């Protein structure tokens, strides 16, 4: 019984560590996570602005998280040229 409790605690600690560490890695890289960022955070990305940031969050809310970064081109206002300008500032 103690071994099961100890294993369960280890799994919990590992899961919590991953939950905290993954977003930190994105922030340390200086990239904005399009699946987690707020409208305000997305609007700070060069070439996005407030209206496209709102559309990104709206799309994410209605359709679900982006599977790949280039799925952003499904958002109105983000075509291939804009995507090329912003892709290096973003992450999934």
PDB file of N, CA and C in Angstrom:
ATOM      1  N   UNK A   1       0.823  -1.201   0.000  1.00  0.00           N
ATOM      2  CA  UNK A   1       0.000   0.000   0.000  1.00  0.00           C
ATOM      3  C   UNK A   1       0.867   1.265   0.000  1.00  0.00           C
ATOM      4  N   UNK A   2       1.933   1.272   0.830  1.00  0.00           N
ATOM      5  CA  UNK A   2       2.810   2.440   0.863  1.00  0.00           C
ATOM      6  C   UNK A   2       3.513   2.640  -0.472  1.00  0.00           C
ATOM      7  N   UNK A   3       3.883   1.520  -1.121  1.00  0.00           N
ATOM      8  CA  UNK A   3       4.568   1.614  -2.409  1.00  0.00           C
ATOM      9  C   UNK A   3       3.657   2.236  -3.460  1.00  0.00           C
ATOM     10  N   UNK A   4       2.370   1.883  -3.434  1.00  0.00           N
ATOM     11  CA  UNK A   4       1.419   2.447  -4.395  1.00  0.00           C
ATOM     12  C   UNK A   4       1.226   3.936  -4.150  1.00  0.00           C
ATOM     13  N   UNK A   5       1.153   4.325  -2.898  1.00  0.00           N
ATOM     14  CA  UNK A   5       0.983   5.736  -2.550  1.00  0.00           C
ATOM     15  C   UNK A   5       2.221   6.527  -2.980  1.00  0.00           C
ATOM     16  N   UNK A   6       3.399   5.952  -2.752  1.00  0.00           N
ATOM     17  CA  UNK A   6       4.640   6.615  -3.126  1.00  0.00           C
ATOM     18  C   UNK A   6       4.735   6.761  -4.656  1.00  0.00           C
ATOM     19  N   UNK A   7       4.343   5.721  -5.390  1.00  0.00           N
ATOM     20  CA  UNK A   7       4.363   5.777  -6.857  1.00  0.00           C
ATOM     21  C   UNK A   7       3.370   6.820  -7.358  1.00  0.00           C
ATOM     22  N   UNK A   8       2.225   6.892  -6.733  1.00  0.00           N
ATOM     23  CA  UNK A   8       1.217   7.879  -7.112  1.00  0.00           C
ATOM     24  C   UNK A   8       1.721   9.293  -6.890  1.00  0.00           C
ATOM     25  N   UNK A   9       2.392   9.511  -5.780  1.00  0.00           N
ATOM     26  CA  UNK A   9       2.948  10.837  -5.494  1.00  0.00           C
ATOM     27  C   UNK A   9       4.030  11.200  -6.506  1.00  0.00           C
ATOM     28  N   UNK A  10       4.854  10.236  -6.876  1.00  0.00           N
ATOM     29  CA  UNK A  10       5.897  10.490  -7.876  1.00  0.00           C
ATOM     30  C   UNK A  10       5.277  10.894  -9.212  1.00  0.00           C
ATOM     31  N   UNK A  11       4.208  10.199  -9.602  1.00  0.00           N
ATOM     32  CA  UNK A  11       3.522  10.537 -10.854  1.00  0.00           C
ATOM     33  C   UNK A  11       2.930  11.937 -10.782  1.00  0.00           C
ATOM     34  N   UNK A  12       2.361  12.283  -9.647  1.00  0.00           N
ATOM     35  CA  UNK A  12       1.771  13.603  -9.470  1.00  0.00           C
ATOM     36  C   UNK A  12       2.837  14.693  -9.559  1.00  0.00           C
ATOM     37  N   UNK A  13       3.957  14.480  -8.904  1.00  0.00           N
ATOM     38  CA  UNK A  13       5.050  15.458  -8.941  1.00  0.00           C
ATOM     39  C   UNK A  13       5.576  15.603 -10.371  1.00  0.00           C
ATOM     40  N   UNK A  14       5.723  14.504 -11.076  1.00  0.00           N
ATOM     41  CA  UNK A  14       6.205  14.554 -12.454  1.00  0.00           C
ATOM     42  C   UNK A  14       5.225  15.315 -13.343  1.00  0.00           C
ATOM     43  N   UNK A  15       3.940  15.048 -13.205  1.00  0.00           N
ATOM     44  CA  UNK A  15       2.924  15.730 -14.000  1.00  0.00           C
ATOM     45  C   UNK A  15       2.927  17.231 -13.720  1.00  0.00           C
ATOM     46  N   UNK A  16       2.996  17.614 -12.462  1.00  0.00           N
ATOM     47  CA  UNK A  16       3.028  19.027 -12.110  1.00  0.00           C
ATOM     48  C   UNK A  16       4.279  19.718 -12.655  1.00  0.00           C
ATOM     49  N   UNK A  17       5.392  19.017 -12.618  1.00  0.00           N
ATOM     50  CA  UNK A  17       6.639  19.565 -13.151  1.00  0.00           C
ATOM     51  C   UNK A  17       6.508  19.833 -14.642  1.00  0.00           C
ATOM     52  N   UNK A  18       5.910  18.899 -15.376  1.00  0.00           N
ATOM     53  CA  UNK A  18       5.734  19.083 -16.813  1.00  0.00           C
ATOM     54  C   UNK A  18       4.779  20.230 -17.116  1.00  0.00           C
ATOM     55  N   UNK A  19       3.722  20.344 -16.342  1.00  0.00           N
ATOM     56  CA  UNK A  19       2.743  21.416 -16.557  1.00  0.00           C
ATOM     57  C   UNK A  19       3.396  22.779 -16.376  1.00  0.00           C
ATOM     58  N   UNK A  20       4.270  22.888 -15.410  1.00  0.00           N
ATOM     59  CA  UNK A  20       4.941  24.160 -15.137  1.00  0.00           C
ATOM     60  C   UNK A  20       6.084  24.389 -16.121  1.00  0.00           C
ATOM     61  N   UNK A  21       6.843  23.365 -16.437  1.00  0.00           N
ATOM     62  CA  UNK A  21       8.053  23.525 -17.245  1.00  0.00           C
ATOM     63  C   UNK A  21       7.763  23.802 -18.712  1.00  0.00           C
ATOM     64  N   UNK A  22       6.755  23.179 -19.304  1.00  0.00           N
ATOM     65  CA  UNK A  22       6.506  23.365 -20.723  1.00  0.00           C
ATOM     66  C   UNK A  22       6.183  24.810 -21.088  1.00  0.00           C
ATOM     67  N   UNK A  23       5.263  25.474 -20.398  1.00  0.00           N
ATOM     68  CA  UNK A  23       5.043  26.880 -20.743  1.00  0.00           C
ATOM     69  C   UNK A  23       6.267  27.760 -20.500  1.00  0.00           C
ATOM     70  N   UNK A  24       7.067  27.428 -19.500  1.00  0.00           N
ATOM     71  CA  UNK A  24       8.268  28.214 -19.233  1.00  0.00           C
ATOM     72  C   UNK A  24       9.248  28.122 -20.388  1.00  0.00           C
ATOM     73  N   UNK A  25       9.358  26.941 -20.993  1.00  0.00           N
ATOM     74  CA  UNK A  25      10.271  26.791 -22.121  1.00  0.00           C
ATOM     75  C   UNK A  25       9.862  27.692 -23.272  1.00  0.00           C
ATOM     76  N   UNK A  26       8.558  27.809 -23.525  1.00  0.00           N
ATOM     77  CA  UNK A  26       8.089  28.683 -24.596  1.00  0.00           C
ATOM     78  C   UNK A  26       8.409  30.139 -24.270  1.00  0.00           C
ATOM     79  N   UNK A  27       8.213  30.532 -23.018  1.00  0.00           N
ATOM     80  CA  UNK A  27       8.492  31.911 -22.628  1.00  0.00           C
ATOM     81  C   UNK A  27       9.977  32.208 -22.699  1.00  0.00           C
ATOM     82  N   UNK A  28      10.801  31.256 -22.303  1.00  0.00           N
ATOM     83  CA  UNK A  28      12.244  31.463 -22.341  1.00  0.00           C
ATOM     84  C   UNK A  28      12.731  31.622 -23.775  1.00  0.00           C
ATOM     85  N   UNK A  29      12.065  30.961 -24.711  1.00  0.00           N
ATOM     86  CA  UNK A  29      12.473  31.070 -26.106  1.00  0.00           C
ATOM     87  C   UNK A  29      12.028  32.395 -26.709  1.00  0.00           C
ATOM     88  N   UNK A  30      11.200  33.133 -25.974  1.00  0.00           N
ATOM     89  CA  UNK A  30      10.703  34.405 -26.462  1.00  0.00           C
ATOM     90  C   UNK A  30       9.536  34.269 -27.412  1.00  0.00           C
ATOM     91  N   UNK A  31       9.012  33.061 -27.559  1.00  0.00           N
ATOM     92  CA  UNK A  31       7.906  32.818 -28.474  1.00  0.00           C
ATOM     93  C   UNK A  31       6.588  32.798 -27.713  1.00  0.00           C
ATOM     94  N   UNK A  32       5.527  33.209 -28.403  1.00  0.00           N
ATOM     95  CA  UNK A  32       4.193  33.228 -27.827  1.00  0.00           C
ATOM     96  C   UNK A  32       3.469  31.961 -28.260  1.00  0.00           C
ATOM     97  N   UNK A  33       2.889  31.245 -27.304  1.00  0.00           N
ATOM     98  CA  UNK A  33       2.153  30.017 -27.594  1.00  0.00           C
ATOM     99  C   UNK A  33       0.747  30.384 -28.059  1.00  0.00           C
ATOM    100  N   UNK A  34       0.432  30.072 -29.311  1.00  0.00           N
ATOM    101  CA  UNK A  34      -0.864  30.467 -29.878  1.00  0.00           C
ATOM    102  C   UNK A  34      -2.036  29.710 -29.262  1.00  0.00           C
ATOM    103  N   UNK A  35      -1.764  28.603 -28.595  1.00  0.00           N
ATOM    104  CA  UNK A  35      -2.841  27.838 -27.961  1.00  0.00           C
ATOM    105  C   UNK A  35      -3.100  28.261 -26.519  1.00  0.00           C
ATOM    106  N   UNK A  36      -2.256  29.102 -25.961  1.00  0.00           N
ATOM    107  CA  UNK A  36      -2.404  29.505 -24.561  1.00  0.00           C
ATOM    108  C   UNK A  36      -2.452  31.020 -24.368  1.00  0.00           C
ATOM    109  N   UNK A  37      -1.974  31.769 -25.325  1.00  0.00           N
ATOM    110  CA  UNK A  37      -1.843  33.218 -25.161  1.00  0.00           C
ATOM    111  C   UNK A  37      -3.195  33.918 -25.127  1.00  0.00           C
ATOM    112  N   UNK A  38      -3.233  35.003 -24.383  1.00  0.00           N
ATOM    113  CA  UNK A  38      -4.416  35.859 -24.341  1.00  0.00           C
ATOM    114  C   UNK A  38      -4.419  36.771 -25.566  1.00  0.00           C
ATOM    115  N   UNK A  39      -5.528  37.446 -25.773  1.00  0.00           N
ATOM    116  CA  UNK A  39      -5.614  38.422 -26.860  1.00  0.00           C
ATOM    117  C   UNK A  39      -4.512  39.463 -26.703  1.00  0.00           C
ATOM    118  N   UNK A  40      -4.316  39.925 -25.479  1.00  0.00           N
ATOM    119  CA  UNK A  40      -3.311  40.960 -25.227  1.00  0.00           C
ATOM    120  C   UNK A  40      -1.905  40.471 -25.559  1.00  0.00           C
ATOM    121  N   UNK A  41      -1.595  39.235 -25.200  1.00  0.00           N
ATOM    122  CA  UNK A  41      -0.266  38.692 -25.482  1.00  0.00           C
ATOM    123  C   UNK A  41      -0.048  38.532 -26.987  1.00  0.00           C
ATOM    124  N   UNK A  42      -1.073  38.047 -27.683  1.00  0.00           N
ATOM    125  CA  UNK A  42      -0.957  37.884 -29.132  1.00  0.00           C
ATOM    126  C   UNK A  42      -0.849  39.227 -29.839  1.00  0.00           C
ATOM    127  N   UNK A  43      -1.563  40.224 -29.337  1.00  0.00           N
ATOM    128  CA  UNK A  43      -1.552  41.551 -29.958  1.00  0.00           C
ATOM    129  C   UNK A  43      -0.177  42.206 -29.874  1.00  0.00           C
ATOM    130  N   UNK A  44       0.651  41.768 -28.951  1.00  0.00           N
ATOM    131  CA  UNK A  44       1.993  42.327 -28.807  1.00  0.00           C
ATOM    132  C   UNK A  44       2.965  41.791 -29.851  1.00  0.00           C
ATOM    133  N   UNK A  45       2.583  40.706 -30.529  1.00  0.00           N
ATOM    134  CA  UNK A  45       3.445  40.126 -31.555  1.00  0.00           C
ATOM    135  C   UNK A  45       3.431  41.035 -32.780  1.00  0.00           C
ATOM    136  N   UNK A  46       4.614  41.349 -33.272  1.00  0.00           N
ATOM    137  CA  UNK A  46       4.742  42.231 -34.428  1.00  0.00           C
ATOM    138  C   UNK A  46       3.973  41.649 -35.611  1.00  0.00           C
ATOM    139  N   UNK A  47       3.185  42.476 -36.278  1.00  0.00           N
ATOM    140  CA  UNK A  47       2.367  42.165 -37.443  1.00  0.00           C
ATOM    141  C   UNK A  47       1.039  41.471 -37.108  1.00  0.00           C
ATOM    142  N   UNK A  48       0.697  41.296 -35.830  1.00  0.00           N
ATOM    143  CA  UNK A  48      -0.599  40.685 -35.509  1.00  0.00           C
ATOM    144  C   UNK A  48      -1.619  41.761 -35.171  1.00  0.00           C
ATOM    145  N   UNK A  49      -1.407  42.524 -34.139  1.00  0.00           N
ATOM    146  CA  UNK A  49      -2.364  43.563 -33.762  1.00  0.00           C
ATOM    147  C   UNK A  49      -3.588  43.010 -33.062  1.00  0.00           C
ATOM    148  N   UNK A  50      -4.418  43.908 -32.568  1.00  0.00           N
ATOM    149  CA  UNK A  50      -5.560  43.537 -31.740  1.00  0.00           C
ATOM    150  C   UNK A  50      -6.634  42.761 -32.493  1.00  0.00           C
ATOM    151  N   UNK A  51      -7.001  43.189 -33.684  1.00  0.00           N
ATOM    152  CA  UNK A  51      -8.108  42.519 -34.383  1.00  0.00           C
ATOM    153  C   UNK A  51      -7.751  41.098 -34.791  1.00  0.00           C
ATOM    154  N   UNK A  52      -6.540  40.877 -35.280  1.00  0.00           N
ATOM    155  CA  UNK A  52      -6.144  39.507 -35.641  1.00  0.00           C
ATOM    156  C   UNK A  52      -5.969  38.668 -34.380  1.00  0.00           C
ATOM    157  N   UNK A  53      -5.457  39.250 -33.312  1.00  0.00           N
ATOM    158  CA  UNK A  53      -5.321  38.521 -32.043  1.00  0.00           C
ATOM    159  C   UNK A  53      -6.690  38.045 -31.565  1.00  0.00           C
ATOM    160  N   UNK A  54      -7.692  38.904 -31.681  1.00  0.00           N
ATOM    161  CA  UNK A  54      -9.048  38.514 -31.288  1.00  0.00           C
ATOM    162  C   UNK A  54      -9.563  37.376 -32.159  1.00  0.00           C
ATOM    163  N   UNK A  55      -9.266  37.423 -33.453  1.00  0.00           N
ATOM    164  CA  UNK A  55      -9.696  36.352 -34.366  1.00  0.00           C
ATOM    165  C   UNK A  55      -8.998  35.035 -34.048  1.00  0.00           C
ATOM    166  N   UNK A  56      -7.719  35.094 -33.662  1.00  0.00           N
ATOM    167  CA  UNK A  56      -6.986  33.878 -33.301  1.00  0.00           C
ATOM    168  C   UNK A  56      -7.644  33.219 -32.093  1.00  0.00           C
ATOM    169  N   UNK A  57      -7.926  33.999 -31.067  1.00  0.00           N
ATOM    170  CA  UNK A  57      -8.541  33.449 -29.850  1.00  0.00           C
ATOM    171  C   UNK A  57      -9.953  32.953 -30.152  1.00  0.00           C
ATOM    172  N   UNK A  58     -10.693  33.689 -30.971  1.00  0.00           N
ATOM    173  CA  UNK A  58     -12.049  33.265 -31.348  1.00  0.00           C
ATOM    174  C   UNK A  58     -12.002  31.936 -32.106  1.00  0.00           C
ATOM    175  N   UNK A  59     -11.083  31.825 -33.053  1.00  0.00           N
ATOM    176  CA  UNK A  59     -10.921  30.588 -33.817  1.00  0.00           C
ATOM    177  C   UNK A  59     -10.569  29.434 -32.884  1.00  0.00           C
ATOM    178  N   UNK A  60      -9.629  29.675 -31.997  1.00  0.00           N
ATOM    179  CA  UNK A  60      -9.179  28.650 -31.051  1.00  0.00           C
ATOM    180  C   UNK A  60     -10.324  28.200 -30.150  1.00  0.00           C
ATOM    181  N   UNK A  61     -11.184  29.131 -29.745  1.00  0.00           N
ATOM    182  CA  UNK A  61     -12.313  28.817 -28.881  1.00  0.00           C
ATOM    183  C   UNK A  61     -13.361  27.988 -29.629  1.00  0.00           C
ATOM    184  N   UNK A  62     -13.622  28.345 -30.878  1.00  0.00           N
ATOM    185  CA  UNK A  62     -14.654  27.667 -31.653  1.00  0.00           C
ATOM    186  C   UNK A  62     -14.199  26.332 -32.223  1.00  0.00           C
ATOM    187  N   UNK A  63     -12.972  26.269 -32.727  1.00  0.00           N
ATOM    188  CA  UNK A  63     -12.485  25.085 -33.432  1.00  0.00           C
ATOM    189  C   UNK A  63     -11.643  24.172 -32.539  1.00  0.00           C
ATOM    190  N   UNK A  64     -10.959  24.761 -31.579  1.00  0.00           N
ATOM    191  CA  UNK A  64     -10.053  24.002 -30.720  1.00  0.00           C
ATOM    192  C   UNK A  64      -8.624  24.456 -30.940  1.00  0.00           C
ATOM    193  N   UNK A  65      -7.693  23.877 -30.215  1.00  0.00           N
ATOM    194  CA  UNK A  65      -6.297  24.312 -30.318  1.00  0.00           C
ATOM    195  C   UNK A  65      -5.721  24.065 -31.707  1.00  0.00           C
ATOM    196  N   UNK A  66      -4.754  24.874 -32.054  1.00  0.00           N
ATOM    197  CA  UNK A  66      -4.065  24.714 -33.324  1.00  0.00           C
ATOM    198  C   UNK A  66      -3.178  23.481 -33.257  1.00  0.00           C
ATOM    199  N   UNK A  67      -3.263  22.628 -34.269  1.00  0.00           N
ATOM    200  CA  UNK A  67      -2.432  21.424 -34.311  1.00  0.00           C
ATOM    201  C   UNK A  67      -1.037  21.719 -34.827  1.00  0.00           C
ATOM    202  N   UNK A  68      -0.974  22.608 -35.798  1.00  0.00           N
ATOM    203  CA  UNK A  68       0.287  23.012 -36.394  1.00  0.00           C
ATOM    204  C   UNK A  68       0.286  24.530 -36.524  1.00  0.00           C
ATOM    205  N   UNK A  69       1.432  25.097 -36.517  1.00  0.00           N
ATOM    206  CA  UNK A  69       1.541  26.549 -36.579  1.00  0.00           C
ATOM    207  C   UNK A  69       0.931  27.119 -37.862  1.00  0.00           C
ATOM    208  N   UNK A  70       1.100  26.411 -38.974  1.00  0.00           N
ATOM    209  CA  UNK A  70       0.560  26.947 -40.228  1.00  0.00           C
ATOM    210  C   UNK A  70      -0.965  26.889 -40.299  1.00  0.00           C
ATOM    211  N   UNK A  71      -1.614  26.269 -39.309  1.00  0.00           N
ATOM    212  CA  UNK A  71      -3.076  26.326 -39.204  1.00  0.00           C
ATOM    213  C   UNK A  71      -3.551  27.752 -38.944  1.00  0.00           C
ATOM    214  N   UNK A  72      -2.648  28.620 -38.527  1.00  0.00           N
ATOM    215  CA  UNK A  72      -2.997  30.028 -38.323  1.00  0.00           C
ATOM    216  C   UNK A  72      -3.502  30.673 -39.606  1.00  0.00           C
ATOM    217  N   UNK A  73      -3.123  30.131 -40.746  1.00  0.00           N
ATOM    218  CA  UNK A  73      -3.571  30.706 -42.013  1.00  0.00           C
ATOM    219  C   UNK A  73      -5.063  30.460 -42.254  1.00  0.00           C
ATOM    220  N   UNK A  74      -5.697  29.674 -41.408  1.00  0.00           N
ATOM    221  CA  UNK A  74      -7.148  29.477 -41.477  1.00  0.00           C
ATOM    222  C   UNK A  74      -7.887  30.646 -40.823  1.00  0.00           C
ATOM    223  N   UNK A  75      -7.153  31.472 -40.094  1.00  0.00           N
ATOM    224  CA  UNK A  75      -7.725  32.648 -39.429  1.00  0.00           C
ATOM    225  C   UNK A  75      -7.771  33.793 -40.435  1.00  0.00           C
ATOM    226  N   UNK A  76      -8.935  34.433 -40.546  1.00  0.00           N
ATOM    227  CA  UNK A  76      -9.097  35.551 -41.469  1.00  0.00           C
ATOM    228  C   UNK A  76      -8.066  36.635 -41.149  1.00  0.00           C
ATOM    229  N   UNK A  77      -7.368  37.077 -42.171  1.00  0.00           N
ATOM    230  CA  UNK A  77      -6.371  38.128 -41.992  1.00  0.00           C
ATOM    231  C   UNK A  77      -4.944  37.609 -41.928  1.00  0.00           C
ATOM    232  N   UNK A  78      -4.794  36.277 -41.863  1.00  0.00           N
ATOM    233  CA  UNK A  78      -3.444  35.703 -41.853  1.00  0.00           C
ATOM    234  C   UNK A  78      -3.274  34.863 -43.113  1.00  0.00           C
ATOM    235  N   UNK A  79      -2.625  35.458 -44.084  1.00  0.00           N
ATOM    236  CA  UNK A  79      -2.311  34.748 -45.319  1.00  0.00           C
ATOM    237  C   UNK A  79      -0.859  34.306 -45.302  1.00  0.00           C
ATOM    238  N   UNK A  80      -0.399  33.742 -46.405  1.00  0.00           N
ATOM    239  CA  UNK A  80       0.984  33.258 -46.461  1.00  0.00           C
ATOM    240  C   UNK A  80       2.035  34.330 -46.157  1.00  0.00           C
ATOM    241  N   UNK A  81       1.828  35.547 -46.634  1.00  0.00           N
ATOM    242  CA  UNK A  81       2.820  36.601 -46.400  1.00  0.00           C
ATOM    243  C   UNK A  81       2.881  36.988 -44.927  1.00  0.00           C
ATOM    244  N   UNK A  82       1.715  37.173 -44.318  1.00  0.00           N
ATOM    245  CA  UNK A  82       1.680  37.509 -42.885  1.00  0.00           C
ATOM    246  C   UNK A  82       2.231  36.361 -42.064  1.00  0.00           C
ATOM    247  N   UNK A  83       1.858  35.138 -42.427  1.00  0.00           N
ATOM    248  CA  UNK A  83       2.344  33.977 -41.692  1.00  0.00           C
ATOM    249  C   UNK A  83       3.871  33.920 -41.703  1.00  0.00           C
ATOM    250  N   UNK A  84       4.473  34.185 -42.839  1.00  0.00           N
ATOM    251  CA  UNK A  84       5.938  34.173 -42.930  1.00  0.00           C
ATOM    252  C   UNK A  84       6.571  35.205 -41.997  1.00  0.00           C
ATOM    253  N   UNK A  85       5.886  36.335 -41.821  1.00  0.00           N
ATOM    254  CA  UNK A  85       6.413  37.395 -40.956  1.00  0.00           C
ATOM    255  C   UNK A  85       6.299  37.061 -39.475  1.00  0.00           C
ATOM    256  N   UNK A  86       5.282  36.279 -39.092  1.00  0.00           N
ATOM    257  CA  UNK A  86       5.008  36.042 -37.672  1.00  0.00           C
ATOM    258  C   UNK A  86       5.439  34.683 -37.155  1.00  0.00           C
ATOM    259  N   UNK A  87       5.657  33.727 -38.037  1.00  0.00           N
ATOM    260  CA  UNK A  87       5.858  32.332 -37.594  1.00  0.00           C
ATOM    261  C   UNK A  87       7.041  32.151 -36.635  1.00  0.00           C
ATOM    262  N   UNK A  88       8.084  32.920 -36.794  1.00  0.00           N
ATOM    263  CA  UNK A  88       9.264  32.758 -35.932  1.00  0.00           C
ATOM    264  C   UNK A  88       9.052  33.316 -34.524  1.00  0.00           C
ATOM    265  N   UNK A  89       7.966  34.066 -34.330  1.00  0.00           N
ATOM    266  CA  UNK A  89       7.656  34.636 -33.021  1.00  0.00           C
ATOM    267  C   UNK A  89       6.669  33.796 -32.228  1.00  0.00           C
ATOM    268  N   UNK A  90       6.183  32.708 -32.854  1.00  0.00           N
ATOM    269  CA  UNK A  90       5.107  31.915 -32.256  1.00  0.00           C
ATOM    270  C   UNK A  90       5.493  30.459 -32.089  1.00  0.00           C
ATOM    271  N   UNK A  91       4.744  29.779 -31.235  1.00  0.00           N
ATOM    272  CA  UNK A  91       4.935  28.351 -31.022  1.00  0.00           C
ATOM    273  C   UNK A  91       3.589  27.720 -30.703  1.00  0.00           C
ATOM    274  N   UNK A  92       3.549  26.404 -30.767  1.00  0.00           N
ATOM    275  CA  UNK A  92       2.345  25.630 -30.434  1.00  0.00           C
ATOM    276  C   UNK A  92       2.524  25.075 -29.028  1.00  0.00           C
TER     277      UNK A  92
END
